[in-house]
Amino acid sequence: MWVAWIASLVAVAALAAVVTYGLVSIAPVRTSSGAPQVATLDPDSAVSVPAGWFGAGASSATYTFFGLTLFETTYSMSGNGGGDCFTAALTSDMPEEGDPQNGYSASGPVYSGCRFGDFPATITFGVDSNAPPELRDRFPDASLQFVKDGDRIGVFVSSPSSD
């Protein structure tokens, strides 16, 4: 009799634990896409972006990648400034230093991202007809992700077959 009563208590406790776990547990989600890294960008001192253009500072580090210029900024285009931001624009859109038209205009796409807490500044986009020809030739129909890590930027690619 006691054995049956204890067994029923254990069964009820086990059932309650399973139901509680099912209601409050968090299903794990991969934190990384697993996309391969195809490049690491270091600052390119041969390229400059005029101070003020899309948030560039007087000493913003700049990077180049297949027709894109990436540069450090003080905020993101979405208006969300978390700190440690960067922007990517077509190299062909870069205004000359001292150009009186170096306001907030560009003929092509402009992407930006900022670090928030433990999450690094990241820019992700698909390579399409708006991308520079060099980028389209090298990464046709791919998705690219740029992740800022200190003074370097890692470049990751996801091909259409893995999307």
mmCIF file of C-alpha atoms in Angstrom:
data_model
loop_
_atom_site.group_PDB
_atom_site.id
_atom_site.type_symbol
_atom_site.label_atom_id
_atom_site.label_comp_id
_atom_site.label_asym_id
_atom_site.label_seq_id
_atom_site.Cartn_x
_atom_site.Cartn_y
_atom_site.Cartn_z
ATOM 1 C CA MET A 1 0.000 0.000 0.000
ATOM 2 C CA TRP A 2 2.747 2.419 0.984
ATOM 3 C CA VAL A 3 4.727 1.460 -2.053
ATOM 4 C CA ALA A 4 1.812 2.302 -4.356
ATOM 5 C CA TRP A 5 1.238 5.609 -2.582
ATOM 6 C CA ILE A 6 4.946 6.584 -2.842
ATOM 7 C CA ALA A 7 4.999 5.488 -6.488
ATOM 8 C CA SER A 8 1.972 7.679 -7.207
ATOM 9 C CA LEU A 9 3.683 10.675 -5.530
ATOM 10 C CA VAL A 10 6.826 10.101 -7.620
ATOM 11 C CA ALA A 11 4.712 9.803 -10.785
ATOM 12 C CA VAL A 12 2.840 13.045 -10.014
ATOM 13 C CA ALA A 13 6.116 14.858 -9.260
ATOM 14 C CA ALA A 14 7.672 13.582 -12.489
ATOM 15 C CA LEU A 15 4.612 14.619 -14.501
ATOM 16 C CA ALA A 16 4.639 18.093 -12.890
ATOM 17 C CA ALA A 17 8.340 18.471 -13.688
ATOM 18 C CA VAL A 18 7.828 17.486 -17.333
ATOM 19 C CA VAL A 19 4.877 19.881 -17.752
ATOM 20 C CA THR A 20 6.770 22.729 -16.036
ATOM 21 C CA TYR A 21 9.853 22.131 -18.184
ATOM 22 C CA GLY A 22 7.735 22.088 -21.327
ATOM 23 C CA LEU A 23 6.057 25.373 -20.445
ATOM 24 C CA VAL A 24 9.115 27.357 -19.356
ATOM 25 C CA SER A 25 12.032 25.843 -21.241
ATOM 26 C CA ILE A 26 13.738 27.736 -24.019
ATOM 27 C CA ALA A 27 14.332 25.832 -27.211
ATOM 28 C CA PRO A 28 17.955 26.378 -28.242
ATOM 29 C CA VAL A 29 18.588 28.287 -31.447
ATOM 30 C CA ARG A 30 21.946 28.393 -33.205
ATOM 31 C CA THR A 31 23.677 31.682 -32.490
ATOM 32 C CA SER A 32 25.743 31.498 -35.652
ATOM 33 C CA SER A 33 24.714 30.744 -39.188
ATOM 34 C CA GLY A 34 27.762 28.608 -39.731
ATOM 35 C CA ALA A 35 28.481 30.580 -42.916
ATOM 36 C CA PRO A 36 32.136 30.405 -43.927
ATOM 37 C CA GLN A 37 34.362 33.401 -43.382
ATOM 38 C CA VAL A 38 35.842 34.474 -46.721
ATOM 39 C CA ALA A 39 37.901 37.492 -45.677
ATOM 40 C CA THR A 40 39.184 39.594 -42.807
ATOM 41 C CA LEU A 41 39.340 43.297 -43.583
ATOM 42 C CA ASP A 42 41.995 45.490 -42.005
ATOM 43 C CA PRO A 43 41.870 49.295 -42.126
ATOM 44 C CA ASP A 44 42.906 50.721 -45.502
ATOM 45 C CA SER A 45 44.791 53.987 -44.972
ATOM 46 C CA ALA A 46 44.730 54.711 -48.725
ATOM 47 C CA VAL A 47 40.965 55.326 -48.607
ATOM 48 C CA SER A 48 39.292 58.192 -46.791
ATOM 49 C CA VAL A 49 35.708 59.189 -46.214
ATOM 50 C CA PRO A 50 34.934 62.878 -45.638
ATOM 51 C CA ALA A 51 34.049 63.662 -42.017
ATOM 52 C CA GLY A 52 30.306 63.948 -41.625
ATOM 53 C CA TRP A 53 29.387 61.766 -44.612
ATOM 54 C CA PHE A 54 26.859 59.255 -43.235
ATOM 55 C CA GLY A 55 28.310 59.729 -39.748
ATOM 56 C CA ALA A 56 31.996 59.295 -40.579
ATOM 57 C CA GLY A 57 34.392 60.974 -38.168
ATOM 58 C CA ALA A 58 37.636 62.789 -38.953
ATOM 59 C CA SER A 59 39.648 59.708 -37.968
ATOM 60 C CA SER A 60 37.234 56.909 -38.954
ATOM 61 C CA ALA A 61 38.943 53.710 -40.041
ATOM 62 C CA THR A 62 38.031 52.677 -43.591
ATOM 63 C CA TYR A 63 37.956 49.293 -45.310
ATOM 64 C CA THR A 64 37.421 48.191 -48.913
ATOM 65 C CA PHE A 65 35.825 45.055 -50.320
ATOM 66 C CA PHE A 66 34.957 44.425 -54.012
ATOM 67 C CA GLY A 67 33.534 47.867 -54.796
ATOM 68 C CA LEU A 68 32.311 48.623 -51.276
ATOM 69 C CA THR A 69 33.816 51.053 -48.813
ATOM 70 C CA LEU A 70 33.113 50.376 -45.163
ATOM 71 C CA PHE A 71 33.883 52.976 -42.510
ATOM 72 C CA GLU A 72 33.456 53.596 -38.801
ATOM 73 C CA THR A 73 30.568 55.852 -37.838
ATOM 74 C CA THR A 74 29.039 57.283 -34.700
ATOM 75 C CA TYR A 75 25.532 55.941 -35.381
ATOM 76 C CA SER A 76 23.583 53.641 -37.691
ATOM 77 C CA MET A 77 21.276 54.674 -40.529
ATOM 78 C CA SER A 78 18.306 53.284 -38.590
ATOM 79 C CA GLY A 79 18.872 55.911 -35.921
ATOM 80 C CA ASN A 80 19.787 53.273 -33.357
ATOM 81 C CA GLY A 81 23.206 54.092 -31.986
ATOM 82 C CA GLY A 82 24.624 51.438 -29.726
ATOM 83 C CA GLY A 83 28.248 52.401 -30.217
ATOM 84 C CA ASP A 84 31.051 50.954 -32.304
ATOM 85 C CA CYS A 85 29.059 51.459 -35.532
ATOM 86 C CA PHE A 86 30.082 51.118 -39.165
ATOM 87 C CA THR A 87 28.542 51.807 -42.548
ATOM 88 C CA ALA A 88 28.994 50.264 -46.003
ATOM 89 C CA ALA A 89 28.387 52.159 -49.256
ATOM 90 C CA LEU A 90 29.400 51.836 -52.880
ATOM 91 C CA THR A 91 32.964 53.017 -53.408
ATOM 92 C CA SER A 92 31.737 54.841 -56.507
ATOM 93 C CA ASP A 93 29.507 56.974 -54.230
ATOM 94 C CA MET A 94 32.389 58.220 -52.063
ATOM 95 C CA PRO A 95 32.587 62.022 -52.324
ATOM 96 C CA GLU A 96 35.931 63.720 -52.710
ATOM 97 C CA GLU A 97 37.359 65.377 -49.595
ATOM 98 C CA GLY A 98 36.148 68.988 -49.517
ATOM 99 C CA ASP A 99 33.322 68.322 -51.991
ATOM 100 C CA PRO A 100 30.550 70.792 -51.088
ATOM 101 C CA GLN A 101 27.988 68.131 -52.067
ATOM 102 C CA ASN A 102 29.204 65.606 -49.480
ATOM 103 C CA GLY A 103 25.878 65.597 -47.644
ATOM 104 C CA TYR A 104 23.770 62.546 -46.998
ATOM 105 C CA SER A 105 23.324 61.409 -50.570
ATOM 106 C CA ALA A 106 24.316 58.271 -52.411
ATOM 107 C CA SER A 107 23.114 56.732 -55.665
ATOM 108 C CA GLY A 108 23.404 53.166 -54.398
ATOM 109 C CA PRO A 109 22.526 51.275 -51.233
ATOM 110 C CA VAL A 110 23.953 52.241 -47.847
ATOM 111 C CA TYR A 111 24.006 49.716 -44.994
ATOM 112 C CA SER A 112 24.922 50.227 -41.347
ATOM 113 C CA GLY A 113 25.085 48.440 -38.026
ATOM 114 C CA CYS A 114 26.116 49.070 -34.422
ATOM 115 C CA ARG A 115 27.301 46.998 -31.484
ATOM 116 C CA PHE A 116 24.717 46.558 -28.734
ATOM 117 C CA GLY A 117 25.892 45.001 -25.477
ATOM 118 C CA ASP A 118 27.577 41.698 -26.279
ATOM 119 C CA PHE A 119 26.329 41.686 -29.889
ATOM 120 C CA PRO A 120 28.925 42.946 -32.393
ATOM 121 C CA ALA A 121 28.199 45.549 -35.049
ATOM 122 C CA THR A 122 26.887 43.576 -38.019
ATOM 123 C CA ILE A 123 25.705 44.358 -41.533
ATOM 124 C CA THR A 124 23.901 41.683 -43.568
ATOM 125 C CA PHE A 125 22.513 41.994 -47.083
ATOM 126 C CA GLY A 126 21.920 40.051 -50.271
ATOM 127 C CA VAL A 127 24.069 40.656 -53.345
ATOM 128 C CA ASP A 128 21.710 41.880 -56.052
ATOM 129 C CA SER A 129 21.623 44.228 -59.022
ATOM 130 C CA ASN A 130 22.257 47.206 -56.698
ATOM 131 C CA ALA A 131 25.639 45.813 -55.634
ATOM 132 C CA PRO A 132 28.840 46.957 -57.344
ATOM 133 C CA PRO A 133 29.827 44.840 -60.379
ATOM 134 C CA GLU A 134 32.978 43.544 -58.652
ATOM 135 C CA LEU A 135 30.876 42.197 -55.783
ATOM 136 C CA ARG A 136 28.246 40.675 -58.106
ATOM 137 C CA ASP A 137 30.973 38.955 -60.141
ATOM 138 C CA ARG A 138 32.677 37.519 -57.060
ATOM 139 C CA PHE A 139 29.540 36.611 -55.051
ATOM 140 C CA PRO A 140 26.578 36.258 -57.450
ATOM 141 C CA ASP A 141 23.226 35.783 -55.693
ATOM 142 C CA ALA A 142 24.887 35.314 -52.295
ATOM 143 C CA SER A 143 24.188 36.855 -48.916
ATOM 144 C CA LEU A 144 27.040 38.642 -47.159
ATOM 145 C CA GLN A 145 27.560 39.443 -43.518
ATOM 146 C CA PHE A 146 30.155 41.880 -42.197
ATOM 147 C CA VAL A 147 30.970 41.614 -38.485
ATOM 148 C CA LYS A 148 33.139 44.248 -36.783
ATOM 149 C CA ASP A 149 35.605 42.830 -34.293
ATOM 150 C CA GLY A 150 37.780 45.565 -32.812
ATOM 151 C CA ASP A 151 39.653 47.177 -35.686
ATOM 152 C CA ARG A 152 38.936 44.327 -38.126
ATOM 153 C CA ILE A 153 35.846 43.266 -40.034
ATOM 154 C CA GLY A 154 35.100 39.614 -40.784
ATOM 155 C CA VAL A 155 33.266 38.827 -44.031
ATOM 156 C CA PHE A 156 30.969 35.802 -44.190
ATOM 157 C CA VAL A 157 29.117 34.462 -47.233
ATOM 158 C CA SER A 158 26.042 32.306 -47.576
ATOM 159 C CA SER A 159 25.386 30.887 -51.024
ATOM 160 C CA PRO A 160 21.828 30.598 -52.398
ATOM 161 C CA SER A 161 21.882 26.820 -51.944
ATOM 162 C CA SER A 162 22.436 27.223 -48.178
ATOM 163 C CA ASP A 163 19.790 29.938 -47.646
#
